[in-house]
PDB file of C-alpha atoms in Angstrom:
ATOM      1  CA  UNK A 207     -16.639   0.104  63.315  1.00 39.00           C
ATOM      2  CA  UNK A 208     -15.471  -2.845  65.431  1.00 40.00           C
ATOM      3  CA  UNK A 209     -18.536  -4.833  64.318  1.00 40.00           C
ATOM      4  CA  UNK A 210     -17.651  -4.116  60.679  1.00 39.00           C
ATOM      5  CA  UNK A 211     -14.105  -5.379  61.225  1.00 39.00           C
ATOM      6  CA  UNK A 212     -15.352  -8.551  62.905  1.00 44.00           C
ATOM      7  CA  UNK A 213     -17.581  -9.252  59.902  1.00 40.00           C
ATOM      8  CA  UNK A 214     -14.740  -8.820  57.418  1.00 53.00           C
ATOM      9  CA  UNK A 215     -12.669 -11.830  56.371  1.00 77.00           C
ATOM     10  CA  UNK A 216      -9.564 -11.893  58.532  1.00 90.00           C
ATOM     11  CA  UNK A 217      -6.271 -13.117  57.146  1.00 96.00           C
ATOM     12  CA  UNK A 218      -4.728 -16.056  58.994  1.00 97.00           C
ATOM     13  CA  UNK A 219      -0.964 -15.572  58.887  1.00 97.00           C
ATOM     14  CA  UNK A 220       2.097 -17.608  59.874  1.00 97.00           C
ATOM     15  CA  UNK A 221       5.321 -15.738  60.622  1.00 97.00           C
ATOM     16  CA  UNK A 222       8.384 -17.852  59.806  1.00 97.00           C
ATOM     17  CA  UNK A 223      11.879 -16.767  60.860  1.00 96.00           C
ATOM     18  CA  UNK A 224      14.612 -18.723  62.620  1.00 95.00           C
ATOM     19  CA  UNK A 225      15.516 -15.766  64.852  1.00 95.00           C
ATOM     20  CA  UNK A 226      13.182 -15.368  67.817  1.00 95.00           C
ATOM     21  CA  UNK A 227      14.295 -11.732  68.142  1.00 94.00           C
ATOM     22  CA  UNK A 228      12.790 -11.101  64.686  1.00 93.00           C
ATOM     23  CA  UNK A 229       9.930 -13.586  64.685  1.00 95.00           C
ATOM     24  CA  UNK A 230       8.242 -12.691  67.967  1.00 95.00           C
ATOM     25  CA  UNK A 231       8.179  -8.876  67.655  1.00 95.00           C
ATOM     26  CA  UNK A 232       7.052  -9.174  64.041  1.00 95.00           C
ATOM     27  CA  UNK A 233       4.201 -11.485  64.997  1.00 95.00           C
ATOM     28  CA  UNK A 234       3.173  -9.091  67.761  1.00 95.00           C
ATOM     29  CA  UNK A 235       3.201  -6.066  65.458  1.00 94.00           C
ATOM     30  CA  UNK A 236       1.240  -7.790  62.700  1.00 95.00           C
ATOM     31  CA  UNK A 237      -1.294  -8.977  65.252  1.00 91.00           C
ATOM     32  CA  UNK A 238      -2.219  -5.344  65.876  1.00 93.00           C
ATOM     33  CA  UNK A 239      -3.658  -5.005  62.369  1.00 94.00           C
ATOM     34  CA  UNK A 240      -7.454  -5.111  62.354  1.00 92.00           C
ATOM     35  CA  UNK A 241      -7.698  -7.769  59.655  1.00 95.00           C
ATOM     36  CA  UNK A 242      -4.750 -10.064  60.500  1.00 96.00           C
ATOM     37  CA  UNK A 243      -4.634 -13.006  62.902  1.00 96.00           C
ATOM     38  CA  UNK A 244      -1.154 -14.442  63.470  1.00 96.00           C
ATOM     39  CA  UNK A 245      -2.042 -18.101  63.976  1.00 96.00           C
ATOM     40  CA  UNK A 246       1.502 -19.444  64.380  1.00 96.00           C
ATOM     41  CA  UNK A 247       5.152 -18.435  64.576  1.00 96.00           C
ATOM     42  CA  UNK A 248       7.609 -20.913  63.064  1.00 97.00           C
ATOM     43  CA  UNK A 249      11.384 -21.236  63.405  1.00 96.00           C
ATOM     44  CA  UNK A 250      11.920 -23.356  60.291  1.00 96.00           C
ATOM     45  CA  UNK A 251      10.215 -24.716  57.210  1.00 96.00           C
ATOM     46  CA  UNK A 252       9.237 -27.956  58.893  1.00 96.00           C
ATOM     47  CA  UNK A 253       7.266 -26.030  61.503  1.00 97.00           C
ATOM     48  CA  UNK A 254       5.581 -24.014  58.732  1.00 97.00           C
ATOM     49  CA  UNK A 255       4.384 -27.144  56.936  1.00 97.00           C
ATOM     50  CA  UNK A 256       3.147 -28.653  60.181  1.00 96.00           C
ATOM     51  CA  UNK A 257       1.253 -25.465  61.089  1.00 96.00           C
ATOM     52  CA  UNK A 258      -0.364 -25.261  57.651  1.00 96.00           C
ATOM     53  CA  UNK A 259      -1.393 -28.906  57.830  1.00 94.00           C
ATOM     54  CA  UNK A 260      -2.886 -28.363  61.301  1.00 93.00           C
ATOM     55  CA  UNK A 261      -5.264 -25.551  60.399  1.00 89.00           C
ATOM     56  CA  UNK A 262      -6.481 -22.999  57.903  1.00 91.00           C
ATOM     57  CA  UNK A 263      -3.829 -20.510  56.786  1.00 96.00           C
ATOM     58  CA  UNK A 264      -4.048 -17.748  54.186  1.00 96.00           C
ATOM     59  CA  UNK A 265      -0.546 -16.271  54.066  1.00 97.00           C
ATOM     60  CA  UNK A 266       2.926 -17.280  55.236  1.00 98.00           C
ATOM     61  CA  UNK A 267       5.444 -14.493  55.829  1.00 97.00           C
ATOM     62  CA  UNK A 268       8.599 -16.444  55.025  1.00 97.00           C
ATOM     63  CA  UNK A 269      12.261 -15.955  55.805  1.00 96.00           C
ATOM     64  CA  UNK A 270      14.595 -17.640  53.316  1.00 95.00           C
ATOM     65  CA  UNK A 271      17.554 -18.766  55.410  1.00 93.00           C
ATOM     66  CA  UNK A 272      16.188 -21.227  57.974  1.00 94.00           C
ATOM     67  CA  UNK A 273      17.413 -24.577  59.317  1.00 92.00           C
ATOM     68  CA  UNK A 274      15.776 -27.968  58.671  1.00 91.00           C
ATOM     69  CA  UNK A 275      13.949 -26.695  55.567  1.00 94.00           C
ATOM     70  CA  UNK A 276      14.787 -23.349  53.978  1.00 95.00           C
ATOM     71  CA  UNK A 277      12.280 -20.802  52.738  1.00 95.00           C
ATOM     72  CA  UNK A 278      12.574 -21.637  49.044  1.00 94.00           C
ATOM     73  CA  UNK A 279      11.997 -25.376  49.493  1.00 95.00           C
ATOM     74  CA  UNK A 280       9.180 -24.692  51.955  1.00 96.00           C
ATOM     75  CA  UNK A 281       7.571 -22.334  49.438  1.00 94.00           C
ATOM     76  CA  UNK A 282       7.869 -24.976  46.715  1.00 93.00           C
ATOM     77  CA  UNK A 283       6.169 -27.590  48.895  1.00 95.00           C
ATOM     78  CA  UNK A 284       3.404 -25.198  49.896  1.00 95.00           C
ATOM     79  CA  UNK A 285       2.790 -24.309  46.248  1.00 91.00           C
ATOM     80  CA  UNK A 286       2.484 -27.988  45.360  1.00 92.00           C
ATOM     81  CA  UNK A 287       0.568 -29.227  48.410  1.00 93.00           C
ATOM     82  CA  UNK A 288      -1.366 -26.135  49.537  1.00 94.00           C
ATOM     83  CA  UNK A 289      -1.727 -23.823  46.513  1.00 91.00           C
ATOM     84  CA  UNK A 290      -4.392 -21.823  48.358  1.00 93.00           C
ATOM     85  CA  UNK A 291      -1.725 -20.546  50.796  1.00 95.00           C
ATOM     86  CA  UNK A 292       0.121 -17.437  49.593  1.00 94.00           C
ATOM     87  CA  UNK A 293       3.778 -16.898  50.462  1.00 96.00           C
ATOM     88  CA  UNK A 294       5.354 -13.490  51.006  1.00 96.00           C
ATOM     89  CA  UNK A 295       9.116 -13.606  51.426  1.00 96.00           C
ATOM     90  CA  UNK A 296      10.657 -11.258  53.994  1.00 95.00           C
ATOM     91  CA  UNK A 297      14.431 -11.552  53.993  1.00 93.00           C
ATOM     92  CA  UNK A 298      17.700  -9.646  54.166  1.00 91.00           C
ATOM     93  CA  UNK A 299      18.772 -11.178  50.840  1.00 89.00           C
ATOM     94  CA  UNK A 300      18.057  -9.422  47.533  1.00 84.00           C
ATOM     95  CA  UNK A 301      20.467 -11.284  45.227  1.00 85.00           C
ATOM     96  CA  UNK A 302      19.315 -12.750  41.918  1.00 81.00           C
ATOM     97  CA  UNK A 303      19.537 -16.359  43.092  1.00 85.00           C
ATOM     98  CA  UNK A 304      17.335 -15.726  46.140  1.00 89.00           C
ATOM     99  CA  UNK A 305      14.768 -13.607  44.287  1.00 88.00           C
ATOM    100  CA  UNK A 306      14.416 -15.882  41.267  1.00 84.00           C
ATOM    101  CA  UNK A 307      14.519 -19.000  43.426  1.00 87.00           C
ATOM    102  CA  UNK A 308      11.695 -17.773  45.665  1.00 90.00           C
ATOM    103  CA  UNK A 309       9.523 -16.464  42.832  1.00 86.00           C
ATOM    104  CA  UNK A 310      10.159 -19.608  40.813  1.00 84.00           C
ATOM    105  CA  UNK A 311       9.064 -21.698  43.799  1.00 89.00           C
ATOM    106  CA  UNK A 312       5.759 -19.826  43.853  1.00 88.00           C
ATOM    107  CA  UNK A 313       6.204 -16.892  46.251  1.00 91.00           C
ATOM    108  CA  UNK A 314       3.586 -14.221  45.608  1.00 88.00           C
ATOM    109  CA  UNK A 315       5.526 -11.385  47.195  1.00 90.00           C
ATOM    110  CA  UNK A 316       9.121 -10.536  48.007  1.00 93.00           C
ATOM    111  CA  UNK A 317      10.207  -7.896  50.500  1.00 93.00           C
ATOM    112  CA  UNK A 318      13.529  -7.108  52.112  1.00 90.00           C
ATOM    113  CA  UNK A 319      13.756  -6.508  55.839  1.00 86.00           C
ATOM    114  CA  UNK A 320      14.136  -2.807  55.141  1.00 87.00           C
ATOM    115  CA  UNK A 321      10.371  -2.824  54.527  1.00 89.00           C
ATOM    116  CA  UNK A 322       8.275  -0.971  57.079  1.00 89.00           C
ATOM    117  CA  UNK A 323       5.306  -2.377  59.020  1.00 91.00           C
ATOM    118  CA  UNK A 324       2.747  -0.876  56.648  1.00 92.00           C
ATOM    119  CA  UNK A 325       4.620  -2.211  53.593  1.00 91.00           C
ATOM    120  CA  UNK A 326       4.559  -5.704  55.090  1.00 94.00           C
ATOM    121  CA  UNK A 327       0.859  -5.466  55.957  1.00 94.00           C
ATOM    122  CA  UNK A 328       0.031  -4.227  52.447  1.00 91.00           C
ATOM    123  CA  UNK A 329       1.988  -7.123  50.940  1.00 92.00           C
ATOM    124  CA  UNK A 330       0.150  -9.647  53.149  1.00 95.00           C
ATOM    125  CA  UNK A 331      -3.220  -8.169  52.188  1.00 93.00           C
ATOM    126  CA  UNK A 332      -2.287  -8.172  48.505  1.00 88.00           C
ATOM    127  CA  UNK A 333      -1.096 -11.786  48.640  1.00 90.00           C
ATOM    128  CA  UNK A 334      -4.278 -12.800  50.436  1.00 90.00           C
ATOM    129  CA  UNK A 335      -6.235 -11.194  47.592  1.00 86.00           C
ATOM    130  CA  UNK A 336      -4.268 -13.101  44.954  1.00 82.00           C
ATOM    131  CA  UNK A 337      -1.974 -10.227  43.957  1.00 81.00           C
ATOM    132  CA  UNK A 338       1.803 -10.063  43.787  1.00 80.00           C
ATOM    133  CA  UNK A 339       3.929  -7.442  45.536  1.00 83.00           C
ATOM    134  CA  UNK A 340       7.639  -6.858  45.034  1.00 84.00           C
ATOM    135  CA  UNK A 341       9.434  -4.063  46.826  1.00 84.00           C
ATOM    136  CA  UNK A 342      11.339  -1.484  44.803  1.00 80.00           C
ATOM    137  CA  UNK A 343      14.784  -2.976  45.463  1.00 80.00           C
ATOM    138  CA  UNK A 344      13.617  -6.393  44.252  1.00 83.00           C
ATOM    139  CA  UNK A 345      11.919  -4.917  41.170  1.00 78.00           C
ATOM    140  CA  UNK A 346      15.115  -3.077  40.283  1.00 77.00           C
ATOM    141  CA  UNK A 347      17.125  -6.298  40.568  1.00 78.00           C
ATOM    142  CA  UNK A 348      14.645  -8.125  38.335  1.00 75.00           C
ATOM    143  CA  UNK A 349      14.779  -5.305  35.802  1.00 69.00           C
ATOM    144  CA  UNK A 350      18.582  -5.323  35.751  1.00 72.00           C
ATOM    145  CA  UNK A 351      18.713  -9.110  35.401  1.00 69.00           C
ATOM    146  CA  UNK A 352      16.069  -9.243  32.697  1.00 62.00           C
ATOM    147  CA  UNK A 353      17.729  -6.489  30.679  1.00 62.00           C
ATOM    148  CA  UNK A 354      21.000  -8.396  30.583  1.00 62.00           C
ATOM    149  CA  UNK A 355      19.249 -11.558  29.376  1.00 58.00           C
ATOM    150  CA  UNK A 356      16.516 -10.293  27.082  1.00 52.00           C
ATOM    151  CA  UNK A 357      17.010  -8.307  23.906  1.00 47.00           C
ATOM    152  CA  UNK A 358      13.958  -6.215  22.977  1.00 45.00           C
ATOM    153  CA  UNK A 359      12.074  -7.547  19.984  1.00 45.00           C
ATOM    154  CA  UNK A 360       9.036  -6.081  18.209  1.00 43.00           C
ATOM    155  CA  UNK A 361       5.826  -7.669  19.500  1.00 44.00           C
ATOM    156  CA  UNK A 362       7.416  -9.474  22.447  1.00 45.00           C
ATOM    157  CA  UNK A 363      10.084 -11.878  23.600  1.00 43.00           C
ATOM    158  CA  UNK A 364      10.826 -14.813  21.323  1.00 44.00           C
ATOM    159  CA  UNK A 365       8.254 -17.527  21.860  1.00 46.00           C
ATOM    160  CA  UNK A 366       6.138 -15.259  24.088  1.00 67.00           C
ATOM    161  CA  UNK A 367       4.675 -12.483  21.909  1.00 80.00           C
ATOM    162  CA  UNK A 368       2.120 -10.197  23.456  1.00 89.00           C
ATOM    163  CA  UNK A 369      -1.407 -10.847  22.145  1.00 89.00           C
ATOM    164  CA  UNK A 370      -2.818  -8.455  19.563  1.00 89.00           C
ATOM    165  CA  UNK A 371      -5.968  -7.798  21.570  1.00 91.00           C
ATOM    166  CA  UNK A 372      -4.247  -5.907  24.390  1.00 92.00           C
ATOM    167  CA  UNK A 373      -5.797  -2.480  24.715  1.00 93.00           C
ATOM    168  CA  UNK A 374      -3.594   0.630  24.647  1.00 93.00           C
ATOM    169  CA  UNK A 375      -4.272   1.064  28.369  1.00 94.00           C
ATOM    170  CA  UNK A 376      -3.228  -2.518  29.127  1.00 94.00           C
ATOM    171  CA  UNK A 377       0.022  -1.990  27.229  1.00 93.00           C
ATOM    172  CA  UNK A 378       0.528   1.222  29.159  1.00 93.00           C
ATOM    173  CA  UNK A 379       0.011  -0.614  32.453  1.00 93.00           C
ATOM    174  CA  UNK A 380       2.448  -3.356  31.394  1.00 93.00           C
ATOM    175  CA  UNK A 381       5.015  -0.691  30.521  1.00 90.00           C
ATOM    176  CA  UNK A 382       4.714   0.854  33.982  1.00 88.00           C
ATOM    177  CA  UNK A 383       4.946  -2.548  35.684  1.00 85.00           C
ATOM    178  CA  UNK A 384       8.124  -3.110  33.683  1.00 81.00           C
ATOM    179  CA  UNK A 385       9.461   0.190  34.999  1.00 77.00           C
ATOM    180  CA  UNK A 386       8.971  -1.051  38.537  1.00 73.00           C
ATOM    181  CA  UNK A 387       5.900   0.935  39.564  1.00 77.00           C
ATOM    182  CA  UNK A 388       3.511  -0.418  42.189  1.00 77.00           C
ATOM    183  CA  UNK A 389      -0.259  -0.429  41.668  1.00 82.00           C
ATOM    184  CA  UNK A 390      -0.451   2.816  43.603  1.00 81.00           C
ATOM    185  CA  UNK A 391       2.329   4.326  41.484  1.00 82.00           C
ATOM    186  CA  UNK A 392       0.553   3.275  38.280  1.00 89.00           C
ATOM    187  CA  UNK A 393      -2.703   4.772  39.529  1.00 89.00           C
ATOM    188  CA  UNK A 394      -1.005   8.090  40.286  1.00 89.00           C
ATOM    189  CA  UNK A 395       0.807   8.100  36.953  1.00 89.00           C
ATOM    190  CA  UNK A 396      -2.351   7.427  34.937  1.00 91.00           C
ATOM    191  CA  UNK A 397      -4.734   9.443  37.148  1.00 93.00           C
ATOM    192  CA  UNK A 398      -6.981   6.450  37.755  1.00 91.00           C
ATOM    193  CA  UNK A 399      -7.985   4.512  40.871  1.00 90.00           C
ATOM    194  CA  UNK A 400      -6.051   1.523  42.229  1.00 86.00           C
ATOM    195  CA  UNK A 401      -9.183  -0.577  41.683  1.00 88.00           C
ATOM    196  CA  UNK A 402      -9.103   0.318  37.986  1.00 92.00           C
ATOM    197  CA  UNK A 403      -5.412  -0.542  37.846  1.00 91.00           C
ATOM    198  CA  UNK A 404      -6.159  -3.966  39.340  1.00 89.00           C
ATOM    199  CA  UNK A 405      -8.849  -4.544  36.724  1.00 93.00           C
ATOM    200  CA  UNK A 406      -6.425  -3.698  33.903  1.00 93.00           C
ATOM    201  CA  UNK A 407      -3.759  -5.958  35.423  1.00 92.00           C
ATOM    202  CA  UNK A 408      -6.182  -8.879  35.789  1.00 92.00           C
ATOM    203  CA  UNK A 409      -7.272  -8.490  32.163  1.00 93.00           C
ATOM    204  CA  UNK A 410      -3.678  -8.106  30.990  1.00 93.00           C
ATOM    205  CA  UNK A 411      -2.465 -11.182  32.877  1.00 93.00           C
ATOM    206  CA  UNK A 412      -5.370 -13.284  31.567  1.00 93.00           C
ATOM    207  CA  UNK A 413      -4.903 -12.230  27.924  1.00 93.00           C
ATOM    208  CA  UNK A 414      -1.101 -12.545  27.883  1.00 92.00           C
ATOM    209  CA  UNK A 415      -0.951 -15.628  30.155  1.00 91.00           C
ATOM    210  CA  UNK A 416       1.285 -13.768  32.589  1.00 89.00           C
ATOM    211  CA  UNK A 417       1.821 -15.692  35.826  1.00 83.00           C
ATOM    212  CA  UNK A 418       2.799 -12.948  38.243  1.00 81.00           C
ATOM    213  CA  UNK A 419       4.405  -9.528  38.508  1.00 80.00           C
ATOM    214  CA  UNK A 420       7.929 -10.856  38.001  1.00 76.00           C
ATOM    215  CA  UNK A 421       6.789 -12.536  34.786  1.00 81.00           C
ATOM    216  CA  UNK A 422       5.130  -9.250  33.748  1.00 85.00           C
ATOM    217  CA  UNK A 423       8.443  -7.410  34.199  1.00 81.00           C
ATOM    218  CA  UNK A 424      10.218  -9.943  31.997  1.00 79.00           C
ATOM    219  CA  UNK A 425       7.509  -9.770  29.334  1.00 85.00           C
ATOM    220  CA  UNK A 426       7.561  -5.971  29.312  1.00 84.00           C
ATOM    221  CA  UNK A 427      11.309  -5.935  28.811  1.00 78.00           C
ATOM    222  CA  UNK A 428      11.152  -8.663  26.155  1.00 78.00           C
ATOM    223  CA  UNK A 429       8.528  -6.649  24.285  1.00 82.00           C
ATOM    224  CA  UNK A 430      10.681  -3.529  24.401  1.00 80.00           C
ATOM    225  CA  UNK A 431       8.194  -1.708  26.629  1.00 81.00           C
ATOM    226  CA  UNK A 432      10.562  -1.109  29.544  1.00 65.00           C
TER     227      UNK A 432
END
């Protein structure tokens, strides 16, 4: 088993938080995962950028409120300069400005600090695999915000209609994303595997030119599916 783990691709992760009392225990806990190497712990965005520039990094677990350079601006710079590095936000803030600011800057995941160790590890693994993960509280905020701004219209939001070649299953998956379900929740709801759900999501995103899960929520609401 240990030989199998050594042969698997390990995720190189930076933990960024300005509070040592949060940053150090979190780095230690994540380092216990079989497929995660915590390669640096950073106290601000400047340290994150320096650590990424100094070596290979797959995922940054990013706090938002940090001195020198905050999490949103750091995420924006990483997206522009190192698009291969995924950012997962881990913060106490779940307000619209923080969520939309981070996702708009390119964050691939957004968790609040109520998330458990396994939730954080799953989000890091998903981000490393090119997937987006939003915790339930964040999804609910996005849903509430989108519903106040988007009026349902047949076929899709104005200017962004859903393509006609979506399969019934892909529409069903989009509906469930819009309702805030995770991949696991969708799999349980539809009685299919998570791998099959990921295939449907990849096809759906490619056909409808959906950028990420937050964009999928907005499109589902605009299309009257959620």
